[in-house]
Amino acid sequence: DTEVTQTPKHLVMGMTNKKSLKCEQHMGHRAMYWYKQKAKKPPELMFVYSYEKLSINESVPSRFSPECPNSSLLNLHLHALQPEDSALYLCASSQDAQVDNYGYTFGSGTRLTVV
Amino acid sequence: KQEVTQIPAALSVPEGENLVLNCSFTDSAIYNLQWFRQDPGKGLTSLLLIQSSQREQTSGRLNASLDKSSGRSTLYIAASQPGDSATYLCAPDLYGGATNKLIFGTGTLLAVQP
């Protein structure tokens, strides 16, 4: 299995809702990432998990809460989002956060719309 | 802060042309550099990975080069096809001590006309 799987593919949520995005990989990668991509912009790094520990938080608002329950799974919990948080959320994984000889593998993303 | 710029921002060419996409980055302390393509509304597909010790990589009609000292990479696409139409992103993997960071360029939107 050489894929990163993200669910759901599309999500519409109200500003008072709580929802979660899920990301899964079975490549034995020990680093996992969340990126946010606004329309016509490049992806921007949000969080990095290395060996199931949060390694980087790029000053992301607390309404976004990441979680890494095990080495294969990465979640992004959403609460009290704003319409400007609407974007494509991409998950990625790599062999290791520090020594990586194979590059990053990205999922197909979750298209989030906040109404 | 790593700044990654891609030129041109957009490109429209007739089918069959060879073309070059350029990427420049300000911080040369990179572990490797990866080129991706992205179709509208979709995720990222990895095209080529160049390790910092390498000068170039080839895959089919694609060839990517890396000059770390000058902070530049180019993606060469031979005999372009309409199916090559997409946004192309370069992404240097920046050294960060315990954790590297993959930082994306501004992208080149390519349209190949039949």
CSV table of N, CA, C and O in Angstrom, one decimal, chain B:
chain,number,residue,atom,x,y,z
B,1,LYS,N,13.4,33.1,6.7
B,1,LYS,CA,12.3,32.3,6.3
B,1,LYS,C,12.5,31.9,4.8
B,1,LYS,O,12.8,32.7,4.0
B,2,GLN,N,12.2,30.6,4.5
B,2,GLN,CA,12.4,30.1,3.2
B,2,GLN,C,11.4,30.7,2.2
B,2,GLN,O,10.2,30.6,2.5
B,3,GLU,N,11.8,31.3,1.1
B,3,GLU,CA,10.9,31.8,0.1
B,3,GLU,C,11.2,31.0,-1.1
B,3,GLU,O,12.3,30.8,-1.6
B,4,VAL,N,10.1,30.5,-1.7
B,4,VAL,CA,10.2,29.7,-2.9
B,4,VAL,C,9.4,30.3,-4.0
B,4,VAL,O,8.2,30.4,-3.9
B,5,THR,N,10.1,30.7,-5.1
B,5,THR,CA,9.4,31.4,-6.2
B,5,THR,C,9.5,30.5,-7.5
B,5,THR,O,10.5,30.0,-7.8
B,6,GLN,N,8.4,30.5,-8.2
B,6,GLN,CA,8.3,29.7,-9.5
B,6,GLN,C,8.0,30.7,-10.6
B,6,GLN,O,7.1,31.5,-10.5
B,7,ILE,N,8.8,30.5,-11.7
B,7,ILE,CA,8.6,31.3,-12.9
B,7,ILE,C,8.5,30.4,-14.1
B,7,ILE,O,9.4,29.5,-14.2
B,8,PRO,N,7.6,30.6,-15.0
B,8,PRO,CA,6.5,31.6,-15.0
B,8,PRO,C,5.4,31.2,-14.1
B,8,PRO,O,5.3,30.0,-13.7
B,9,ALA,N,4.5,32.1,-13.7
B,9,ALA,CA,3.3,31.8,-12.9
B,9,ALA,C,2.3,31.0,-13.7
B,9,ALA,O,1.6,30.2,-13.2
B,10,ALA,N,2.2,31.3,-15.0
B,10,ALA,CA,1.3,30.6,-15.9
B,10,ALA,C,2.0,30.5,-17.3
B,10,ALA,O,2.8,31.3,-17.7
B,11,LEU,N,1.6,29.4,-18.0
B,11,LEU,CA,2.2,29.1,-19.3
B,11,LEU,C,1.2,28.4,-20.1
B,11,LEU,O,0.6,27.4,-19.7
B,12,SER,N,1.1,28.8,-21.4
B,12,SER,CA,0.2,28.1,-22.3
B,12,SER,C,1.0,27.8,-23.6
B,12,SER,O,1.6,28.7,-24.2
B,13,VAL,N,1.1,26.6,-23.9
B,13,VAL,CA,1.9,26.1,-25.1
B,13,VAL,C,1.1,25.2,-26.0
B,13,VAL,O,0.2,24.5,-25.5
B,14,PRO,N,1.4,25.1,-27.3
B,14,PRO,CA,0.8,24.1,-28.1
B,14,PRO,C,1.4,22.7,-27.8
B,14,PRO,O,2.6,22.6,-27.4
B,15,GLU,N,0.6,21.7,-28.1
B,15,GLU,CA,1.1,20.4,-27.9
B,15,GLU,C,2.4,20.1,-28.7
B,15,GLU,O,2.6,20.6,-29.8
B,16,GLY,N,3.3,19.3,-28.0
B,16,GLY,CA,4.5,18.9,-28.7
B,16,GLY,C,5.7,19.8,-28.3
B,16,GLY,O,6.8,19.4,-28.5
B,17,GLU,N,5.4,20.9,-27.7
B,17,GLU,CA,6.6,21.8,-27.3
B,17,GLU,C,7.3,21.2,-26.1
B,17,GLU,O,6.7,20.6,-25.2
B,18,ASN,N,8.6,21.5,-26.1
B,18,ASN,CA,9.4,21.3,-24.9
B,18,ASN,C,9.4,22.5,-24.0
B,18,ASN,O,9.4,23.6,-24.5
B,19,LEU,N,9.3,22.3,-22.7
B,19,LEU,CA,9.2,23.5,-21.9
B,19,LEU,C,10.0,23.3,-20.6
B,19,LEU,O,10.3,22.2,-20.2
B,20,VAL,N,10.3,24.5,-20.0
B,20,VAL,CA,11.1,24.5,-18.8
B,20,VAL,C,10.4,25.4,-17.7
B,20,VAL,O,10.0,26.5,-18.0
B,21,LEU,N,10.2,24.8,-16.5
B,21,LEU,CA,9.7,25.5,-15.4
B,21,LEU,C,10.8,25.7,-14.4
B,21,LEU,O,11.6,24.9,-14.1
B,22,ASN,N,10.8,26.9,-13.9
B,22,ASN,CA,11.9,27.4,-13.0
B,22,ASN,C,11.4,27.5,-11.5
B,22,ASN,O,10.3,28.0,-11.3
B,23,CYS,N,12.3,27.2,-10.6
B,23,CYS,CA,12.0,27.3,-9.2
B,23,CYS,C,13.3,27.9,-8.5
B,23,CYS,O,14.4,27.4,-8.8
B,24,SER,N,13.1,28.9,-7.7
B,24,SER,CA,14.2,29.4,-6.9
B,24,SER,C,13.9,29.5,-5.4
B,24,SER,O,12.7,29.8,-5.1
B,25,PHE,N,14.8,29.2,-4.6
B,25,PHE,CA,14.6,29.2,-3.2
B,25,PHE,C,15.7,29.9,-2.5
B,25,PHE,O,16.9,30.0,-2.9
B,26,THR,N,15.4,30.6,-1.3
B,26,THR,CA,16.4,31.5,-0.7
B,26,THR,C,17.3,30.8,0.3
B,26,THR,O,18.4,31.3,0.5
B,27,ASP,N,16.9,29.7,0.9
B,27,ASP,CA,17.6,29.0,1.9
B,27,ASP,C,18.2,27.7,1.3
B,27,ASP,O,17.4,26.8,1.0
B,28,SER,N,19.5,27.6,1.1
B,28,SER,CA,20.1,26.4,0.4
B,28,SER,C,20.3,25.2,1.4
B,28,SER,O,20.7,24.2,0.9
B,29,ALA,N,19.9,25.4,2.7
B,29,ALA,CA,20.1,24.3,3.6
B,29,ALA,C,18.9,23.3,3.5
B,29,ALA,O,18.0,23.2,4.4
B,30,ILE,N,18.9,22.6,2.4
B,30,ILE,CA,17.7,21.7,2.1
B,30,ILE,C,18.2,20.3,2.1
B,30,ILE,O,19.4,20.0,1.8
B,31,TYR,N,17.3,19.4,2.5
B,31,TYR,CA,17.6,17.9,2.5
B,31,TYR,C,17.4,17.3,1.1
B,31,TYR,O,18.2,16.5,0.6
B,32,ASN,N,16.3,17.7,0.5
B,32,ASN,CA,16.1,17.3,-0.9
B,32,ASN,C,15.0,18.2,-1.5
B,32,ASN,O,14.6,19.2,-0.8
B,33,LEU,N,14.6,18.0,-2.8
B,33,LEU,CA,13.6,18.9,-3.4
B,33,LEU,C,12.7,18.0,-4.2
B,33,LEU,O,13.2,17.1,-4.9
B,34,GLN,N,11.4,18.2,-4.1
B,34,GLN,CA,10.5,17.4,-4.8
B,34,GLN,C,9.6,18.2,-5.7
B,34,GLN,O,9.2,19.4,-5.4
B,35,TRP,N,9.3,17.7,-6.9
B,35,TRP,CA,8.4,18.4,-7.8
B,35,TRP,C,7.0,17.6,-7.8
B,35,TRP,O,7.0,16.3,-7.8
B,36,PHE,N,5.9,18.3,-7.7
B,36,PHE,CA,4.6,17.8,-7.7
B,36,PHE,C,3.8,18.4,-8.8
B,36,PHE,O,4.0,19.5,-9.3
B,37,ARG,N,2.7,17.6,-9.2
B,37,ARG,CA,1.7,18.2,-10.0
B,37,ARG,C,0.4,18.1,-9.3
B,37,ARG,O,0.2,17.2,-8.5
B,38,GLN,N,-0.5,19.1,-9.5
B,38,GLN,CA,-1.8,19.1,-8.9
B,38,GLN,C,-2.8,19.5,-10.0
B,38,GLN,O,-2.8,20.5,-10.6
B,39,ASP,N,-3.8,18.6,-10.1
B,39,ASP,CA,-4.9,18.8,-11.0
B,39,ASP,C,-6.0,19.6,-10.2
B,39,ASP,O,-6.0,19.5,-9.0
B,40,PRO,N,-6.8,20.4,-10.9
B,40,PRO,CA,-7.8,21.3,-10.2
B,40,PRO,C,-8.6,20.6,-9.1
B,40,PRO,O,-9.2,19.6,-9.4
B,41,GLY,N,-8.5,21.1,-7.9
B,41,GLY,CA,-9.3,20.5,-6.8
B,41,GLY,C,-8.8,19.2,-6.2
B,41,GLY,O,-9.5,18.6,-5.4
B,42,LYS,N,-7.7,18.7,-6.7
B,42,LYS,CA,-7.2,17.4,-6.3
B,42,LYS,C,-6.0,17.5,-5.4
B,42,LYS,O,-5.5,18.6,-5.1
B,43,GLY,N,-5.5,16.3,-4.9
B,43,GLY,CA,-4.3,16.3,-4.1
B,43,GLY,C,-3.1,16.4,-5.0
B,43,GLY,O,-3.1,16.8,-6.1
B,44,LEU,N,-1.9,16.2,-4.3
B,44,LEU,CA,-0.6,16.3,-5.0
B,44,LEU,C,-0.1,15.0,-5.4
B,44,LEU,O,-0.1,14.0,-4.7
B,45,THR,N,0.4,15.0,-6.7
B,45,THR,CA,1.1,13.8,-7.2
B,45,THR,C,2.6,14.0,-7.3
B,45,THR,O,3.0,15.0,-7.9
B,46,SER,N,3.4,13.2,-6.7
B,46,SER,CA,4.8,13.4,-6.7
B,46,SER,C,5.3,13.0,-8.1
B,46,SER,O,5.0,12.0,-8.7
B,47,LEU,N,6.2,13.9,-8.7
B,47,LEU,CA,6.8,13.6,-10.0
B,47,LEU,C,8.2,13.2,-9.9
B,47,LEU,O,8.6,12.2,-10.5
B,48,LEU,N,9.0,13.9,-9.2
B,48,LEU,CA,10.4,13.6,-9.1
B,48,LEU,C,10.9,14.1,-7.7
B,48,LEU,O,10.5,15.1,-7.2
B,49,LEU,N,11.9,13.3,-7.2
B,49,LEU,CA,12.6,13.7,-6.0
B,49,LEU,C,14.1,13.8,-6.2
B,49,LEU,O,14.6,12.8,-6.8
B,50,ILE,N,14.7,14.9,-5.9
B,50,ILE,CA,16.1,15.0,-6.1
B,50,ILE,C,16.8,15.2,-4.7
B,50,ILE,O,16.5,16.1,-4.0
B,51,GLN,N,17.7,14.3,-4.4
B,51,GLN,CA,18.4,14.4,-3.2
B,51,GLN,C,19.4,15.6,-3.3
B,51,GLN,O,19.9,15.9,-4.4
B,52,SER,N,19.8,16.2,-2.2
B,52,SER,CA,20.7,17.3,-2.2
B,52,SER,C,22.0,17.0,-2.8
B,52,SER,O,22.7,17.9,-3.3
B,53,SER,N,22.4,15.7,-2.7
B,53,SER,CA,23.7,15.3,-3.3
B,53,SER,C,23.7,15.1,-4.8
B,53,SER,O,24.7,14.8,-5.5
B,54,GLN,N,22.4,15.0,-5.3
B,54,GLN,CA,22.3,14.8,-6.8
B,54,GLN,C,22.1,16.1,-7.6
B,54,GLN,O,21.8,17.1,-7.0
B,55,ARG,N,22.4,16.0,-8.9
B,55,ARG,CA,22.2,17.1,-9.7
B,55,ARG,C,20.9,17.1,-10.5
B,55,ARG,O,20.4,18.1,-10.9
B,56,GLU,N,20.5,15.8,-10.8
B,56,GLU,CA,19.3,15.7,-11.6
B,56,GLU,C,18.6,14.4,-11.5
B,56,GLU,O,19.3,13.4,-11.0
B,57,GLN,N,17.4,14.3,-11.9
B,57,GLN,CA,16.6,13.1,-11.9
B,57,GLN,C,15.7,13.1,-13.1
B,57,GLN,O,15.2,14.1,-13.6
B,58,THR,N,15.5,11.9,-13.7
B,58,THR,CA,14.7,11.8,-14.9
B,58,THR,C,13.6,10.7,-14.7
B,58,THR,O,13.8,9.7,-14.0
B,59,SER,N,12.4,11.0,-15.2
B,59,SER,CA,11.3,10.0,-15.2
B,59,SER,C,10.5,10.2,-16.5
B,59,SER,O,9.8,11.2,-16.6
B,60,GLY,N,10.7,9.3,-17.5
B,60,GLY,CA,10.0,9.5,-18.7
B,60,GLY,C,10.3,10.8,-19.4
B,60,GLY,O,11.5,11.0,-19.7
B,61,ARG,N,9.3,11.6,-19.7
B,61,ARG,CA,9.5,12.9,-20.4
B,61,ARG,C,9.9,14.0,-19.5
B,61,ARG,O,10.1,15.1,-19.9
B,62,LEU,N,10.1,13.7,-18.2
B,62,LEU,CA,10.4,14.7,-17.2
B,62,LEU,C,11.9,14.6,-16.8
B,62,LEU,O,12.4,13.5,-16.6
B,63,ASN,N,12.5,15.8,-16.6
B,63,ASN,CA,13.8,15.8,-16.1
B,63,ASN,C,13.9,17.0,-15.2
B,63,ASN,O,13.5,18.1,-15.6
B,64,ALA,N,14.4,16.8,-14.0
B,64,ALA,CA,14.5,17.9,-13.0
B,64,ALA,C,16.0,18.0,-12.6
B,64,ALA,O,16.7,17.0,-12.4
B,65,SER,N,16.5,19.2,-12.5
B,65,SER,CA,17.8,19.5,-12.1
B,65,SER,C,17.8,20.3,-10.8
B,65,SER,O,16.8,21.0,-10.5
B,66,LEU,N,18.9,20.2,-10.1
B,66,LEU,CA,19.0,21.0,-8.8
B,66,LEU,C,20.4,21.6,-8.7
B,66,LEU,O,21.4,20.9,-8.8
B,67,ASP,N,20.5,22.9,-8.4
B,67,ASP,CA,21.7,23.5,-8.1
B,67,ASP,C,21.5,24.2,-6.7
B,67,ASP,O,21.0,25.3,-6.6
B,68,LYS,N,21.9,23.4,-5.7
B,68,LYS,CA,21.7,23.8,-4.3
B,68,LYS,C,22.4,25.1,-4.0
B,68,LYS,O,21.8,26.0,-3.3
B,69,SER,N,23.6,25.3,-4.5
B,69,SER,CA,24.4,26.4,-4.1
B,69,SER,C,23.8,27.7,-4.6
B,69,SER,O,23.9,28.8,-3.9
B,70,SER,N,23.1,27.7,-5.8
B,70,SER,CA,22.5,28.9,-6.3
B,70,SER,C,21.0,29.0,-6.0
B,70,SER,O,20.4,30.0,-6.3
B,71,GLY,N,20.5,27.9,-5.3
B,71,GLY,CA,19.1,28.0,-4.9
B,71,GLY,C,18.1,27.8,-6.1
B,71,GLY,O,17.1,28.6,-6.1
B,72,ARG,N,18.5,26.9,-7.0
B,72,ARG,CA,17.6,26.8,-8.2
B,72,ARG,C,17.4,25.4,-8.6
B,72,ARG,O,18.2,24.5,-8.4
B,73,SER,N,16.1,25.2,-9.1
B,73,SER,CA,15.8,23.9,-9.7
B,73,SER,C,15.0,24.2,-10.9
B,73,SER,O,14.2,25.2,-11.0
B,74,THR,N,15.1,23.3,-11.9
B,74,THR,CA,14.3,23.4,-13.1
B,74,THR,C,13.6,22.1,-13.4
B,74,THR,O,14.2,21.0,-13.1
B,75,LEU,N,12.4,22.1,-14.0
B,75,LEU,CA,11.7,21.0,-14.4
B,75,LEU,C,11.6,21.1,-15.9
B,75,LEU,O,11.0,22.1,-16.4
B,76,TYR,N,12.1,20.1,-16.6
B,76,TYR,CA,12.0,20.1,-18.1
B,76,TYR,C,11.0,19.1,-18.5
B,76,TYR,O,11.1,17.9,-18.1
B,77,ILE,N,10.0,19.5,-19.3
B,77,ILE,CA,9.0,18.6,-19.9
B,77,ILE,C,9.2,18.5,-21.4
B,77,ILE,O,9.1,19.5,-22.1
B,78,ALA,N,9.5,17.3,-21.9
B,78,ALA,CA,9.7,17.1,-23.3
B,78,ALA,C,8.4,16.7,-24.0
B,78,ALA,O,7.5,16.0,-23.4
B,79,ALA,N,8.2,17.2,-25.2
B,79,ALA,CA,7.1,16.8,-26.0
B,79,ALA,C,5.8,16.9,-25.3
B,79,ALA,O,5.1,15.9,-25.1
B,80,SER,N,5.4,18.1,-24.8
B,80,SER,CA,4.3,18.3,-24.0
B,80,SER,C,3.0,17.7,-24.6
B,80,SER,O,2.8,17.8,-25.8
B,81,GLN,N,2.0,17.3,-23.7
B,81,GLN,CA,0.8,16.7,-24.2
B,81,GLN,C,-0.4,17.4,-23.4
B,81,GLN,O,-0.1,17.9,-22.3
B,82,PRO,N,-1.6,17.4,-23.9
B,82,PRO,CA,-2.7,18.1,-23.2
B,82,PRO,C,-2.9,17.5,-21.8
B,82,PRO,O,-3.3,18.2,-20.9
B,83,GLY,N,-2.6,16.2,-21.6
B,83,GLY,CA,-2.7,15.6,-20.3
B,83,GLY,C,-1.7,16.1,-19.3
B,83,GLY,O,-1.8,15.9,-18.1
B,84,ASP,N,-0.7,16.9,-19.7
B,84,ASP,CA,0.3,17.5,-18.8
B,84,ASP,C,-0.3,18.8,-18.2
B,84,ASP,O,0.3,19.4,-17.3
B,85,SER,N,-1.5,19.3,-18.7
B,85,SER,CA,-2.1,20.5,-18.1
B,85,SER,C,-2.4,20.3,-16.6
B,85,SER,O,-3.1,19.4,-16.3
B,86,ALA,N,-1.8,21.2,-15.8
B,86,ALA,CA,-2.0,21.1,-14.4
B,86,ALA,C,-1.2,22.2,-13.7
B,86,ALA,O,-0.5,23.0,-14.5
B,87,THR,N,-1.2,22.3,-12.4
B,87,THR,CA,-0.3,23.2,-11.7
B,87,THR,C,0.9,22.4,-11.2
B,87,THR,O,0.7,21.3,-10.7
B,88,TYR,N,2.1,22.9,-11.4
B,88,TYR,CA,3.3,22.3,-11.0
B,88,TYR,C,3.9,23.0,-9.9
B,88,TYR,O,4.1,24.3,-9.9
B,89,LEU,N,4.2,22.3,-8.8
B,89,LEU,CA,4.8,22.9,-7.6
B,89,LEU,C,6.1,22.3,-7.3
B,89,LEU,O,6.3,21.1,-7.3
B,90,CYS,N,7.1,23.2,-7.0
B,90,CYS,CA,8.4,22.6,-6.4
B,90,CYS,C,8.3,22.8,-4.9
B,90,CYS,O,7.7,23.8,-4.4
B,91,ALA,N,9.0,21.9,-4.2
B,91,ALA,CA,9.0,21.9,-2.8
B,91,ALA,C,10.3,21.5,-2.2
B,91,ALA,O,10.6,20.3,-2.2
B,92,PRO,N,11.2,22.4,-1.8
B,92,PRO,CA,12.4,22.0,-1.1
B,92,PRO,C,12.1,21.6,0.3
B,92,PRO,O,11.2,22.2,1.0
B,93,ASP,N,12.7,20.6,0.8
B,93,ASP,CA,12.6,20.1,2.1
B,93,ASP,C,13.7,20.7,3.0
B,93,ASP,O,14.9,20.4,2.9
B,94,LEU,N,13.3,21.7,3.8
B,94,LEU,CA,14.2,22.5,4.5
B,94,LEU,C,14.7,21.8,5.8
B,94,LEU,O,13.9,21.4,6.6
B,95,TYR,N,16.0,21.8,6.0
B,95,TYR,CA,16.5,21.3,7.3
B,95,TYR,C,15.9,22.1,8.5
B,95,TYR,O,15.9,23.3,8.5
B,96,GLY,N,15.5,21.3,9.5
B,96,GLY,CA,15.0,22.0,10.7
B,96,GLY,C,15.4,21.4,12.0
B,96,GLY,O,14.7,21.4,13.0
B,97,GLY,N,16.6,20.8,12.0
B,97,GLY,CA,17.1,20.2,13.2
B,97,GLY,C,16.4,18.8,13.4
B,97,GLY,O,16.7,17.9,12.6
B,98,ALA,N,15.5,18.7,14.3
B,98,ALA,CA,14.9,17.4,14.5
B,98,ALA,C,13.8,17.1,13.5
B,98,ALA,O,13.4,16.0,13.2
B,99,THR,N,13.3,18.2,12.9
B,99,THR,CA,12.2,18.0,11.9
B,99,THR,C,12.4,18.9,10.7
B,99,THR,O,12.6,20.1,10.9
B,100,ASN,N,12.4,18.3,9.5
B,100,ASN,CA,12.5,19.1,8.3
B,100,ASN,C,11.1,19.7,8.0
B,100,ASN,O,10.1,19.2,8.5
B,101,LYS,N,11.1,20.7,7.1
B,101,LYS,CA,9.8,21.3,6.6
B,101,LYS,C,9.8,21.3,5.1
B,101,LYS,O,10.7,21.8,4.4
B,102,LEU,N,8.7,20.8,4.5
B,102,LEU,CA,8.5,20.9,3.1
B,102,LEU,C,7.8,22.2,2.8
B,102,LEU,O,6.6,22.3,3.2
B,103,ILE,N,8.4,23.1,2.1
B,103,ILE,CA,7.9,24.4,1.8
B,103,ILE,C,7.6,24.5,0.3
B,103,ILE,O,8.5,24.2,-0.5
B,104,PHE,N,6.4,24.9,-0.1
B,104,PHE,CA,6.0,24.9,-1.4
B,104,PHE,C,6.2,26.2,-2.1
B,104,PHE,O,6.2,27.3,-1.5
B,105,GLY,N,6.6,26.1,-3.4
B,105,GLY,CA,6.7,27.3,-4.3
B,105,GLY,C,5.3,27.8,-4.7
B,105,GLY,O,4.3,27.2,-4.4
B,106,THR,N,5.3,28.9,-5.4
B,106,THR,CA,4.1,29.6,-5.8
B,106,THR,C,3.4,28.9,-6.9
B,106,THR,O,2.2,29.2,-7.1
B,107,GLY,N,4.0,28.0,-7.6
B,107,GLY,CA,3.3,27.2,-8.6
B,107,GLY,C,3.4,27.8,-10.0
B,107,GLY,O,3.5,29.0,-10.2
B,108,THR,N,3.4,26.9,-11.0
B,108,THR,CA,3.2,27.3,-12.4
B,108,THR,C,2.0,26.5,-12.9
B,108,THR,O,1.9,25.3,-12.9
B,109,LEU,N,1.1,27.3,-13.5
B,109,LEU,CA,-0.1,26.8,-14.1
B,109,LEU,C,0.1,26.5,-15.5
B,109,LEU,O,0.4,27.5,-16.3
B,110,LEU,N,0.1,25.3,-15.9
B,110,LEU,CA,0.5,24.9,-17.3
B,110,LEU,C,-0.8,24.5,-18.1
B,110,LEU,O,-1.5,23.7,-17.6
B,111,ALA,N,-0.9,25.1,-19.3
B,111,ALA,CA,-2.0,24.6,-20.2
B,111,ALA,C,-1.4,24.2,-21.5
B,111,ALA,O,-0.6,25.0,-22.1
B,112,VAL,N,-1.6,23.0,-21.9
B,112,VAL,CA,-1.1,22.5,-23.2
B,112,VAL,C,-2.3,22.4,-24.1
B,112,VAL,O,-3.2,21.6,-23.9
B,113,GLN,N,-2.2,23.1,-25.2
B,113,GLN,CA,-3.3,23.2,-26.2
B,113,GLN,C,-3.2,22.1,-27.2
B,113,GLN,O,-2.1,21.9,-27.8
B,114,PRO,N,-4.3,21.4,-27.5
B,114,PRO,CA,-4.2,20.3,-28.5
B,114,PRO,C,-4.0,20.9,-29.9
B,114,PRO,O,-4.3,22.1,-30.2
